[in-house]
mmCIF file of C-alpha atoms and ligand atoms in Angstrom:
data_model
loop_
_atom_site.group_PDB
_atom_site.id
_atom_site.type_symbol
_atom_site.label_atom_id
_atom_site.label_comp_id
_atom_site.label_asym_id
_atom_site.label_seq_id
_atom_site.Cartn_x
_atom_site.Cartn_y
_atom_site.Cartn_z
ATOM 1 C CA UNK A 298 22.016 -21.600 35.708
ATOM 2 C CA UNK A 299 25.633 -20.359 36.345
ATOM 3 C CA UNK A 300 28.895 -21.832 35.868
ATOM 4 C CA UNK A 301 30.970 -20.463 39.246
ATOM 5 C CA UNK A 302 34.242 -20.665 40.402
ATOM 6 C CA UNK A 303 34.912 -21.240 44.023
ATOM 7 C CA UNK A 304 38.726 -20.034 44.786
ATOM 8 C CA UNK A 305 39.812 -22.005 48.213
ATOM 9 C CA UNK A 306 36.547 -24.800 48.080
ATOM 10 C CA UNK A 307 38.940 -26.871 49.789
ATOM 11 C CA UNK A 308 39.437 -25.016 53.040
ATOM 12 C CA UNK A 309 36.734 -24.872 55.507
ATOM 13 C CA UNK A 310 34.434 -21.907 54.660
ATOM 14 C CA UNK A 311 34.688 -22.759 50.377
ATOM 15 C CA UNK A 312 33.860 -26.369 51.231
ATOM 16 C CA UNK A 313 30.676 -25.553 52.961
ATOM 17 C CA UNK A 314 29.999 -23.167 49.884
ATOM 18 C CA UNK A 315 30.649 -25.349 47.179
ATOM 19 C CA UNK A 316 27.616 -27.802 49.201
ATOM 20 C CA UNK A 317 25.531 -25.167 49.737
ATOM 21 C CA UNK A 318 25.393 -24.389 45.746
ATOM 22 C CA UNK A 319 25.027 -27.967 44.545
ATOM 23 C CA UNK A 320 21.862 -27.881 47.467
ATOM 24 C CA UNK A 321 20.462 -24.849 45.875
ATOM 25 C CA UNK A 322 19.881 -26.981 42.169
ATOM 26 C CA UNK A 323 20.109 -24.227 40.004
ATOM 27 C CA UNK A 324 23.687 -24.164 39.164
ATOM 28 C CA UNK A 325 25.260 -25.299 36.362
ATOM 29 C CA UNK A 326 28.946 -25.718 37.287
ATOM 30 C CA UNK A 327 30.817 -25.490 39.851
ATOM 31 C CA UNK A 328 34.568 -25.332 39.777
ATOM 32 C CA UNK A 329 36.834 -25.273 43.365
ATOM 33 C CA UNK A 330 40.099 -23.652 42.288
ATOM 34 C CA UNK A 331 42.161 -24.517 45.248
ATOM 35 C CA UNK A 332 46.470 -25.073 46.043
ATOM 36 C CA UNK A 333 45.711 -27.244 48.602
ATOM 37 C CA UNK A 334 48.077 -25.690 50.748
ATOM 38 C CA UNK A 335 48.413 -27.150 54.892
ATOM 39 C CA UNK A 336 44.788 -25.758 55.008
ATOM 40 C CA UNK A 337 43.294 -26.984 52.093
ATOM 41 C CA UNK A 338 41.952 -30.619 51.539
ATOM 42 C CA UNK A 339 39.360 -32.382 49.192
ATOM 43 C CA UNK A 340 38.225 -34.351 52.000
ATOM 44 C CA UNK A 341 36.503 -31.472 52.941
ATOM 45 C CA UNK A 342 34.098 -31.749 50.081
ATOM 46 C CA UNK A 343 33.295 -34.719 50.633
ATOM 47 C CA UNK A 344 30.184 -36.050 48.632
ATOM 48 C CA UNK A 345 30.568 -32.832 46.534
ATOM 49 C CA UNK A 346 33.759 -34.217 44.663
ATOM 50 C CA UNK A 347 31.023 -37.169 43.594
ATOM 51 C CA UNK A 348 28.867 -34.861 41.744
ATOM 52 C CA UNK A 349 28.755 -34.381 38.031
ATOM 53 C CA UNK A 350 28.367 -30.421 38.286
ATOM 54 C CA UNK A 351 31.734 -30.204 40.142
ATOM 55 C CA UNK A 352 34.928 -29.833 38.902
ATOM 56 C CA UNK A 353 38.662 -29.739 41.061
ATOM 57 C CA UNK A 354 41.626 -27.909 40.162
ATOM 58 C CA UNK A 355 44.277 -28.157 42.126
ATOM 59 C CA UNK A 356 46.114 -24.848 41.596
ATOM 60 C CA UNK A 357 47.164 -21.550 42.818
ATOM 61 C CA UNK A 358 45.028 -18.052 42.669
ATOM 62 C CA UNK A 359 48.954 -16.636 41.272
ATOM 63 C CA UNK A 360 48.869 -18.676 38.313
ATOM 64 C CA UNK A 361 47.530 -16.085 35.763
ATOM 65 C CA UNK A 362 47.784 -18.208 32.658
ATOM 66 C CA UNK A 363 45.475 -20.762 34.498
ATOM 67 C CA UNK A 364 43.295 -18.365 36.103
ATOM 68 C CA UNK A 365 42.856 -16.592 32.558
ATOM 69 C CA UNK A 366 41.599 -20.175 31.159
ATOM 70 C CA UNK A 367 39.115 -20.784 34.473
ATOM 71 C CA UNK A 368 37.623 -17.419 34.542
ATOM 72 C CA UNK A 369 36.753 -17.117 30.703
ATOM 73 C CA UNK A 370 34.468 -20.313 30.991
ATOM 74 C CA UNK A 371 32.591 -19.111 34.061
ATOM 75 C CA UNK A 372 30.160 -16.640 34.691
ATOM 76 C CA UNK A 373 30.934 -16.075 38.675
ATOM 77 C CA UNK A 374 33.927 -16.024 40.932
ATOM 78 C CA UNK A 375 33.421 -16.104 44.905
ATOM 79 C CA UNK A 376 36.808 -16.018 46.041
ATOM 80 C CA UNK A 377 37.716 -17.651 49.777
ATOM 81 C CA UNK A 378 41.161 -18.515 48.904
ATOM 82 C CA UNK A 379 43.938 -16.627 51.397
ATOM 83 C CA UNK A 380 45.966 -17.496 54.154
ATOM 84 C CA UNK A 381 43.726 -16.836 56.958
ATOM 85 C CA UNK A 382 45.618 -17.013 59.869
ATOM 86 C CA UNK A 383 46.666 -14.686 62.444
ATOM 87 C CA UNK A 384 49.571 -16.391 64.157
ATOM 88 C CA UNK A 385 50.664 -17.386 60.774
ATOM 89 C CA UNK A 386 51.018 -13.769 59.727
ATOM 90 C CA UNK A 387 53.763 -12.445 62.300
ATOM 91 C CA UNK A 388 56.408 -15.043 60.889
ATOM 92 C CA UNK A 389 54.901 -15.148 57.134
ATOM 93 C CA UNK A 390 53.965 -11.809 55.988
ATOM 94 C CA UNK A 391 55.382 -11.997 52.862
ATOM 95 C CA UNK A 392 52.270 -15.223 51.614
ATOM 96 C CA UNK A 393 49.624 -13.464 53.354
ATOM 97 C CA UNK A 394 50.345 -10.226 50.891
ATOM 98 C CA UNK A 395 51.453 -12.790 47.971
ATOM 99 C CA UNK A 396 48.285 -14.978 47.854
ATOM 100 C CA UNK A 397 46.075 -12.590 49.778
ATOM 101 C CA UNK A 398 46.462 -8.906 47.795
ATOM 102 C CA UNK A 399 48.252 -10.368 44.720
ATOM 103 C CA UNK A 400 46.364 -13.827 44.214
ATOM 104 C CA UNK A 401 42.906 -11.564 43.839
ATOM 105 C CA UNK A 402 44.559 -9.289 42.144
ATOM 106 C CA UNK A 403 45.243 -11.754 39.418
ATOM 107 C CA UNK A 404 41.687 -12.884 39.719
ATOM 108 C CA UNK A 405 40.372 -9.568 39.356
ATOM 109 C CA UNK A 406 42.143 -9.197 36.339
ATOM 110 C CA UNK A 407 41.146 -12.179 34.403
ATOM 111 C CA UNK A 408 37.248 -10.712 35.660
ATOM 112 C CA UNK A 409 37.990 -7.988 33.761
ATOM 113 C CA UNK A 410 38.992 -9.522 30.779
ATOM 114 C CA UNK A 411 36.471 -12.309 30.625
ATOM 115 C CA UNK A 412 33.082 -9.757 31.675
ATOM 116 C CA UNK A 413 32.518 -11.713 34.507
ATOM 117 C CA UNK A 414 29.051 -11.180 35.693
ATOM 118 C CA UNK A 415 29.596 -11.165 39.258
ATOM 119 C CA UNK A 416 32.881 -12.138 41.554
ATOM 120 C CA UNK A 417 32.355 -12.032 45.343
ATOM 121 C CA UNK A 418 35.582 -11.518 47.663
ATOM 122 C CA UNK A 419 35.094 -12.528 50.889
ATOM 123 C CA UNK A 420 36.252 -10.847 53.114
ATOM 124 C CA UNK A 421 36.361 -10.596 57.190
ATOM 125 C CA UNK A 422 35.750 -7.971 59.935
ATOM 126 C CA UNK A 423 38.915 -7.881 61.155
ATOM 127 C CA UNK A 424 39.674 -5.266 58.343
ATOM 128 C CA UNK A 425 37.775 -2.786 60.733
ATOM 129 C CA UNK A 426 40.058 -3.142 63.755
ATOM 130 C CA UNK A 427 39.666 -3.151 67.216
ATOM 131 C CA UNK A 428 36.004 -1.798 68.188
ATOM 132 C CA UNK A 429 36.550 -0.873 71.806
ATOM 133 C CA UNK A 430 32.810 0.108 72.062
ATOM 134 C CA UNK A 431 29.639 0.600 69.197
ATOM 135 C CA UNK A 432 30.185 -1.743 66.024
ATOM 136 C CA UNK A 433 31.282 -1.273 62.542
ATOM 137 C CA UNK A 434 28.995 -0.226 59.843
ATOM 138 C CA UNK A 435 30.350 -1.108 55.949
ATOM 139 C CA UNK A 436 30.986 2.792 55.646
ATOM 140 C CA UNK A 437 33.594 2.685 58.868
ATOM 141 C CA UNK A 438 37.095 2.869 58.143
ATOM 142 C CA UNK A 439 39.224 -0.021 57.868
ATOM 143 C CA UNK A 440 42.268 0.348 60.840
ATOM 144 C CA UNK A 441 43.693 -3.272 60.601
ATOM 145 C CA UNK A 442 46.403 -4.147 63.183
ATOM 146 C CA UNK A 443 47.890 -7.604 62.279
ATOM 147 C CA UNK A 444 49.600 -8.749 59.068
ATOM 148 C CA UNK A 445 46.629 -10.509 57.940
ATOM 149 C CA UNK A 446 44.078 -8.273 58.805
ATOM 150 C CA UNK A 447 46.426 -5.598 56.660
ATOM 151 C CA UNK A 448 46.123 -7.923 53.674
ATOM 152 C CA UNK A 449 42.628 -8.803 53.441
ATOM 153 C CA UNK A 450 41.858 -4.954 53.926
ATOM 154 C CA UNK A 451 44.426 -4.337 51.107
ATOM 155 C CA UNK A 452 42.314 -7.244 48.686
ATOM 156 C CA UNK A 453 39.054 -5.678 49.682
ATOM 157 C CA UNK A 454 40.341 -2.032 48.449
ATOM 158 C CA UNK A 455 41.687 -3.518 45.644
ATOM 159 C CA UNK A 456 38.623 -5.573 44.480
ATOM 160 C CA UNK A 457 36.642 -2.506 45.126
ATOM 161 C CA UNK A 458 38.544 -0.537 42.922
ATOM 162 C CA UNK A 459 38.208 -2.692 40.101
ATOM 163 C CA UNK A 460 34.903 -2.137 39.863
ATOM 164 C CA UNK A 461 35.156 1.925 40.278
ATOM 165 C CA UNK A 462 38.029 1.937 37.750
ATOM 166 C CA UNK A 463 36.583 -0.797 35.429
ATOM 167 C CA UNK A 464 33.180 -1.934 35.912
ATOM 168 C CA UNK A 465 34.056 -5.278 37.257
ATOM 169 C CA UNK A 466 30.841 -6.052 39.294
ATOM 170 C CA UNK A 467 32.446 -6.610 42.493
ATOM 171 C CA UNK A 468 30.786 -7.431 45.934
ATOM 172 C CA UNK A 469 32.799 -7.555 49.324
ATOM 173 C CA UNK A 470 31.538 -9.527 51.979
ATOM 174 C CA UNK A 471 32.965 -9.079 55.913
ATOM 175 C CA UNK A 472 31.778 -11.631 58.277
ATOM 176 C CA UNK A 473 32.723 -12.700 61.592
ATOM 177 C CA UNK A 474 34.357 -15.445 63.528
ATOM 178 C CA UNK A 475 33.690 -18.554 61.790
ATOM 179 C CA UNK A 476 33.213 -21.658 63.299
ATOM 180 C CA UNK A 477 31.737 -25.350 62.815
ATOM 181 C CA UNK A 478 32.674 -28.512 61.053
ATOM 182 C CA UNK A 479 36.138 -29.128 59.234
ATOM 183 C CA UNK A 480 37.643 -25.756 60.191
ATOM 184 C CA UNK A 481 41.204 -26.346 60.763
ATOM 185 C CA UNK A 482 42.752 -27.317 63.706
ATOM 186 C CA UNK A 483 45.186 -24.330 64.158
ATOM 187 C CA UNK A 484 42.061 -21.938 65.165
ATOM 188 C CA UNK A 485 40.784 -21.872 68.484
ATOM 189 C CA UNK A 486 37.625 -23.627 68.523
ATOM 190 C CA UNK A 487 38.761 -27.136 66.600
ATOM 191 C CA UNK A 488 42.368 -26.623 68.539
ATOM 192 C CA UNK A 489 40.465 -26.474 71.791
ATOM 193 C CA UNK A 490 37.832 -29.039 70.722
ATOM 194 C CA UNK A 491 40.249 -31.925 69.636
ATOM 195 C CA UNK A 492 42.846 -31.077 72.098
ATOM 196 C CA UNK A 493 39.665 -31.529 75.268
ATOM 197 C CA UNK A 494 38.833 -34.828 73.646
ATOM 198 C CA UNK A 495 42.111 -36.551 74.051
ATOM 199 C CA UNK A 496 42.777 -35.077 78.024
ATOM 200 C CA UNK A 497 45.118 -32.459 76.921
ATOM 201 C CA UNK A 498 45.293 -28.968 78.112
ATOM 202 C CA UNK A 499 44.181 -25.803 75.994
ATOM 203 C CA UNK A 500 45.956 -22.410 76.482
ATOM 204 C CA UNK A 501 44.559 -19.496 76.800
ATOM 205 C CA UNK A 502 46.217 -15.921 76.004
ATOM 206 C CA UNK A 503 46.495 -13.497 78.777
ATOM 207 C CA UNK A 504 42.947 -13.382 80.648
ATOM 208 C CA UNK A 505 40.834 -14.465 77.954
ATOM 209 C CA UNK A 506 38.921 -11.078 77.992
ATOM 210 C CA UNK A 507 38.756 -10.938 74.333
ATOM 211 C CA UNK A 508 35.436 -10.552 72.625
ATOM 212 C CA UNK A 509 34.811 -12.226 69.758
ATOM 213 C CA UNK A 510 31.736 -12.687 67.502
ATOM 214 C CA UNK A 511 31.058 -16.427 66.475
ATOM 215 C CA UNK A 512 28.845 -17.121 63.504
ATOM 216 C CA UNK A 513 28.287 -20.288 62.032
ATOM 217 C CA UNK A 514 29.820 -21.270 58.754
ATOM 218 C CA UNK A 515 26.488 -22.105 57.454
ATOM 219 C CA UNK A 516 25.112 -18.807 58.233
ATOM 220 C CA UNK A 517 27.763 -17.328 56.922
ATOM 221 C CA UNK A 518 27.467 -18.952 53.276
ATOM 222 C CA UNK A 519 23.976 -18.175 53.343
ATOM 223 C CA UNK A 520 24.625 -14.463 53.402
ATOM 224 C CA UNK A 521 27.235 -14.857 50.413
ATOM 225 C CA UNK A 522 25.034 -16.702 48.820
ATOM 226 C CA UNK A 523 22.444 -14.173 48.921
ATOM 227 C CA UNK A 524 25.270 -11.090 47.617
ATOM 228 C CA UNK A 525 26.339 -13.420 44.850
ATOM 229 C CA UNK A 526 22.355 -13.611 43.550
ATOM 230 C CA UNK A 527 21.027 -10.079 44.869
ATOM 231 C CA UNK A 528 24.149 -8.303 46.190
ATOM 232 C CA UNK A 529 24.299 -4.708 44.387
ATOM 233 C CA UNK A 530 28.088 -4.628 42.553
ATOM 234 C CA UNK A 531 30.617 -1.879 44.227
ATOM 235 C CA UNK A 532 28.790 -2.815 47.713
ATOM 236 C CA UNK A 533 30.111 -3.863 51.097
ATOM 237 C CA UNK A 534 27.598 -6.513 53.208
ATOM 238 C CA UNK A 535 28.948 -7.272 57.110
ATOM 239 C CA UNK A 536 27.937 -10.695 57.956
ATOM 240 C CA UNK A 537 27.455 -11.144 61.234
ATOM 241 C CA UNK A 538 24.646 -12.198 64.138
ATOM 242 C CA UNK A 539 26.456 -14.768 65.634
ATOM 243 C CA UNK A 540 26.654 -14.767 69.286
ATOM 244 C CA UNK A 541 29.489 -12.283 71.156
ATOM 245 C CA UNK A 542 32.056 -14.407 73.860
ATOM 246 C CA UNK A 543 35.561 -13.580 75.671
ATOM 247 C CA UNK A 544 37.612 -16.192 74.582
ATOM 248 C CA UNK A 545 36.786 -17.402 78.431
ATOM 249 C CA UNK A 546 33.101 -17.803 77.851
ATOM 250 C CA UNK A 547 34.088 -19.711 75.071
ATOM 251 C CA UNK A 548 36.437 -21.832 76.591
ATOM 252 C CA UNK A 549 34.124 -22.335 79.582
ATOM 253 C CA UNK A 550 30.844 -23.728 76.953
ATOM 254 C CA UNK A 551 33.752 -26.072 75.198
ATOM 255 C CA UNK A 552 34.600 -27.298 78.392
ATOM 256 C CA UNK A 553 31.432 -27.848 79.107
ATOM 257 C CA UNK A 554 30.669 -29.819 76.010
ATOM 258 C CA UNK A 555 33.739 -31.712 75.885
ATOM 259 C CA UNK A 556 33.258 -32.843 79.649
ATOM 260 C CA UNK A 557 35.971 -31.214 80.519
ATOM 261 C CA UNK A 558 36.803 -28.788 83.179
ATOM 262 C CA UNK A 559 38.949 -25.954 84.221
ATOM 263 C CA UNK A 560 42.169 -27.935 84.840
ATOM 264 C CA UNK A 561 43.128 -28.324 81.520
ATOM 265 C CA UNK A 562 43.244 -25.040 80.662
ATOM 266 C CA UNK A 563 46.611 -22.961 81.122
ATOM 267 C CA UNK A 564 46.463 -18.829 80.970
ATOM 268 C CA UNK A 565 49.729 -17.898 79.141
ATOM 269 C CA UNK A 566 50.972 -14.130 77.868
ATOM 270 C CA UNK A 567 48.898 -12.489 75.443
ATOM 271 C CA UNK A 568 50.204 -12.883 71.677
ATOM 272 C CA UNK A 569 50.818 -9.365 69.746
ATOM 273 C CA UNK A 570 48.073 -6.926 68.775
ATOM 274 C CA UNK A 571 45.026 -9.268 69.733
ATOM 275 C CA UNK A 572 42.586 -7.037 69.336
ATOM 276 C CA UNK A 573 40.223 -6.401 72.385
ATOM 277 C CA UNK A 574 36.685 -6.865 70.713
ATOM 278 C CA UNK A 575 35.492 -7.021 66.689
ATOM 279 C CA UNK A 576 31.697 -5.937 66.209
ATOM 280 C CA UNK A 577 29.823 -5.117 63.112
ATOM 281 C CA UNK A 578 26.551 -3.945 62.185
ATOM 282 C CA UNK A 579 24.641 -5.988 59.494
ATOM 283 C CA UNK A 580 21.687 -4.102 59.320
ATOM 284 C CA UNK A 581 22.798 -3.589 55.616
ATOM 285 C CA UNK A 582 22.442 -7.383 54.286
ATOM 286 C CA UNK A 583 19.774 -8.130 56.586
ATOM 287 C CA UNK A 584 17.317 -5.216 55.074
ATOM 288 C CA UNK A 585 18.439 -5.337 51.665
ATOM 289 C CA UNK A 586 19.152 -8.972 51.052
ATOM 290 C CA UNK A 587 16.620 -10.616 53.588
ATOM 291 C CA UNK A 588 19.760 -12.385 55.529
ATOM 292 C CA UNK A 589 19.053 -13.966 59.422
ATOM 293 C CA UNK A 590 21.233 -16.156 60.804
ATOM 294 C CA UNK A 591 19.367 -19.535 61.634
ATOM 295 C CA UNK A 592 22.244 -21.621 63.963
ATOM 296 C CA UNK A 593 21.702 -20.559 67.646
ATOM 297 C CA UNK A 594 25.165 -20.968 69.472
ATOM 298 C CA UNK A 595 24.291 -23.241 71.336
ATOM 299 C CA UNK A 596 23.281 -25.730 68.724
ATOM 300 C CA UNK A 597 26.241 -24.759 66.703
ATOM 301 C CA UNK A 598 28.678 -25.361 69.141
ATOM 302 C CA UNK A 599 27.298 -29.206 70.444
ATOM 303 C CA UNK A 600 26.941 -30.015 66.427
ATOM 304 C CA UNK A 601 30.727 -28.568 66.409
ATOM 305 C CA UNK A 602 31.713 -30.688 69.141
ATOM 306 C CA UNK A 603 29.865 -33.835 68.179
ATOM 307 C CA UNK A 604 31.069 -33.719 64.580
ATOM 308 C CA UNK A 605 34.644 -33.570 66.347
ATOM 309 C CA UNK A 606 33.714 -36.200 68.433
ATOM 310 C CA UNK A 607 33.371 -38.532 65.632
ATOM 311 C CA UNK A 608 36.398 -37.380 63.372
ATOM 312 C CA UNK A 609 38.968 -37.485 66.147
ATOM 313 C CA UNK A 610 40.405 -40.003 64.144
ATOM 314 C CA UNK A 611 41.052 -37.754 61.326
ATOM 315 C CA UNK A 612 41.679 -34.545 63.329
ATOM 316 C CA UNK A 613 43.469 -35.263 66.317
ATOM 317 C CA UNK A 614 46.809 -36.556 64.266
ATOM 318 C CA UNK A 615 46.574 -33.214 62.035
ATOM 319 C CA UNK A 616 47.765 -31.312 65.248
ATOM 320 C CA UNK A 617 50.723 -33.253 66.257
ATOM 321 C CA UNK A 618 51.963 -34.908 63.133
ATOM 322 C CA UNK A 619 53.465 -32.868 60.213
ATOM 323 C CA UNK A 620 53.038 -36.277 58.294
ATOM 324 C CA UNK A 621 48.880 -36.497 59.233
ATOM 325 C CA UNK A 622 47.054 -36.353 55.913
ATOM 326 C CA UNK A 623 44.798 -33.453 57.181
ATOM 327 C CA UNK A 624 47.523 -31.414 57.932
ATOM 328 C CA UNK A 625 51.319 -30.730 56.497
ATOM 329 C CA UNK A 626 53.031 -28.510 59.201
ATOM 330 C CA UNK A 627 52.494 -28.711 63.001
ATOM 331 C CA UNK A 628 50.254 -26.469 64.942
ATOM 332 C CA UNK A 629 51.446 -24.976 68.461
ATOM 333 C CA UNK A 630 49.306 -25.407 71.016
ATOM 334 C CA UNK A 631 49.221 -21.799 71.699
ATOM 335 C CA UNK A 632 47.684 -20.818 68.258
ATOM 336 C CA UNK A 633 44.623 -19.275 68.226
ATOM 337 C CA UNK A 634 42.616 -16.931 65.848
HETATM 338 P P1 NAD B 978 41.066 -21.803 55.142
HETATM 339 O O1 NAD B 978 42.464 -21.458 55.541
HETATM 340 O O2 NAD B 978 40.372 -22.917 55.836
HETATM 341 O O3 NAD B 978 41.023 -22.143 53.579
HETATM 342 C C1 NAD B 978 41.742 -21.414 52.634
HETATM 343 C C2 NAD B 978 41.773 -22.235 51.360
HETATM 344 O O4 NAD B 978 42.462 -21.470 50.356
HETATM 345 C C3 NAD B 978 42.522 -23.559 51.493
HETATM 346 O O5 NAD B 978 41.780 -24.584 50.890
HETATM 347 C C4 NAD B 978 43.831 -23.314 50.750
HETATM 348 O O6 NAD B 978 44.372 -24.493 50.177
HETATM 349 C C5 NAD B 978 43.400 -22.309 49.701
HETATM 350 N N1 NAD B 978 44.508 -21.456 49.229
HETATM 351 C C6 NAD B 978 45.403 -20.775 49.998
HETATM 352 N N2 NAD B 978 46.253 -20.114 49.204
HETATM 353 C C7 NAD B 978 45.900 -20.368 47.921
HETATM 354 C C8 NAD B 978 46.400 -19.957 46.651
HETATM 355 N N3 NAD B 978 47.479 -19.136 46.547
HETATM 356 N N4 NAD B 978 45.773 -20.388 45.538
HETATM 357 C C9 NAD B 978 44.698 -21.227 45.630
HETATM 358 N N5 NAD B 978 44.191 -21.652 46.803
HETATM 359 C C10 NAD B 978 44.786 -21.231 47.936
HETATM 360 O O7 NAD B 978 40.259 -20.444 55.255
HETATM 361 P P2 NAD B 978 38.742 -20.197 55.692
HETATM 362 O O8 NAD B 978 38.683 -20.091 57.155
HETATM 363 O O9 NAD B 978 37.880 -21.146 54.966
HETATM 364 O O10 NAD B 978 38.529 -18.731 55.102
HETATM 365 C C11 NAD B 978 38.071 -18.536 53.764
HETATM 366 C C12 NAD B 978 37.983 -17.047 53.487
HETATM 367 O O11 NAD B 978 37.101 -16.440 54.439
HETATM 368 C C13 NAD B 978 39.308 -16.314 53.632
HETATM 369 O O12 NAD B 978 39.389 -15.357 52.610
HETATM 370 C C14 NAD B 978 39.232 -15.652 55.002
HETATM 371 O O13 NAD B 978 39.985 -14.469 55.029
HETATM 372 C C15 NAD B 978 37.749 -15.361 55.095
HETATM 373 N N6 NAD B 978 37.192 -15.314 56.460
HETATM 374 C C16 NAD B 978 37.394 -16.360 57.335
HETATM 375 C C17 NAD B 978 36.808 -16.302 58.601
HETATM 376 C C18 NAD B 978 36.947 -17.430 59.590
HETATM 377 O O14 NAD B 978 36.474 -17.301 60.729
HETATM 378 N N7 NAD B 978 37.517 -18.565 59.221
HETATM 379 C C19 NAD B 978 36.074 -15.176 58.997
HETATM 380 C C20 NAD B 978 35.899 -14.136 58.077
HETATM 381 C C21 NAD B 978 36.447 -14.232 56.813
#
């Protein structure tokens, strides 16, 4: 029985996390540490909030007198919060490196002091870079190419360190493309989703030859669940297994689902540095830890959809509306992770 901190349990991946440990039963406490910035929101946790194990504090990972207090009177830290997207990091470099490198920093810190027992930063596979052909093994060098990929590669040295310089028992976790319910509507697959639902047109950038991996959240939080109980400290684990798409393939299954079809999506130029194709080897987790993902695509993608289907209500304005409670600052249609 643990008492755990979940940094970010507000934004899409943490929320999923923070349900997934009050289903597991043998945790104590479970505090979401969370600024509720534009992508954070207690809605998210729904039923969670309800339960007498879990604790909210709104917050921000920078605050070191209040992450000093948190961290003493836990035993774990998994740490989601960051600003973790792309499109946001060409215009706002400075947040990505000030919550992102800085924020765990802090945390790491306050892990130190307080003997944590375990404090998992998660982490992505962008870090690794473009993989024009073969995938990335935890041992491959990191050659990140946009602003955010540069900062979470920067937090994942830095974590790592902490525990070569000072013990602190430190696992990194990389995963893939995320996707599922109450992801944010600025990335591509609840931006494409919500947008096919009301009529509107999607864009795509430049051919939509990118390859991307796409795992589901759930599978996802399994695997860090499994490094924060078995992971070895100082180690990397790649999560991946999800399914491999161009953004077109993609495109063509939502349109699919949605009942849409090809006239309501626009081609338009390609953004900067979108890297051709991300793969990873998870051989690692899967051998060590036991890890297999258990959402096929295709049932990940109609839950996806359906799930949209019936919270348009409380989507659908977060796009448009820098008023919408879901959502503070309005999304261009051309975003996409
Ligand atoms: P998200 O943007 O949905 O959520 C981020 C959360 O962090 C929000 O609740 C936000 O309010 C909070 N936050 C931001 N800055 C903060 C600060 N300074 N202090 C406290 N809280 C703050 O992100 P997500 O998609 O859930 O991603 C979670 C983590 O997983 C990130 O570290 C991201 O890099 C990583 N990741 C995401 C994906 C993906 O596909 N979404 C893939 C691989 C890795």
């Amino acid at each position: 029985m643990e008492k755990i901190i979940v940094t970010g349990g507000a934004g899409f991946i943490g929320s999923h996390f923070v349900k997934l440990l009050l289903a597991s039963n043998d945790v104590a406490e479970v505090t979401v540490l969370d600024a509720l910035t534009y992508a954070g929101h207690k809605e998210n946790l729904d039923d969670a909030l309800t339960s007498p194990k879990v604790n909210f504090v709104r917050g921000n990972i920078l605050d070191e007198d209040l992450v000093d207090d948190l961290v003493q009177r836990h035993d774990a830290v998994v740490h989601f919060a960051a600003e973790s997207h792309v499109d946001r990091s060409f215009f706002e470099a400075g947040a990505f490196l000030a919550t992102n490198v800085v924020g765990t920093h802090t945390l790491l810190e306050a892990a130190k002091r307080h003997h944590i027992h375990k404090f998992v930063h998660v982490s992505t596979d962008e870090v690794y870079g473009p993989m024009a052909c073969g995938s990335a093994s935890e041992r491959s060098p990191l050659r990140p190419t946009v602003p955010y990929a540069a900062s979470k590669a920067c937090s994942d040295l830095i974590a790592l360190s902490a525990f070569a310089t000072d013990g602190v028992p430190v696992c990194v976790t990389r995963s893939s493309n995320n996707y599922g319910p109450h992801q944010h509507p600025e990335k591509i697959i609840p931006l494409f989703v919500t947008s096919l639902l009301k009529g509107e047109q999607v864009t795509l950038h430049g051919t939509g030859q990118h390859i991307r991996n796409w795992l589901h959240v759930e599978d996802n939080c399994q695997g860090i669940n499994l490094v924060l109980r078995r992971g070895i400290p100082g180690e990397v684990y790649n999560i991946g297994g999800g399914t491999d798409l161009t953004t077109r393939e993609l495109t063509g299954r939502l349109l699919e689902l949605c009942d849409a079809d090809w006239d309501q999506v626009a081609c338009i130029p390609d953004r900067k540095a979108n890297d051709v194709r991300y793969a990873m080897d998870f051989t690692k987790i899967a051998e060590d830890l036991g890890y297999r993902p258990r959402v096929s695509l295709a049932d990940g993608l109609a839950q996806t959809v359906q799930w949209h289907r019936d919270h348009l209500h409380l989507w659908a304005p977060a796009q448009r509306n820098p008023d919408a409670p879901l959502a503070e600052i309005n999304v261009p249609a051309s975003m996409e992770r």
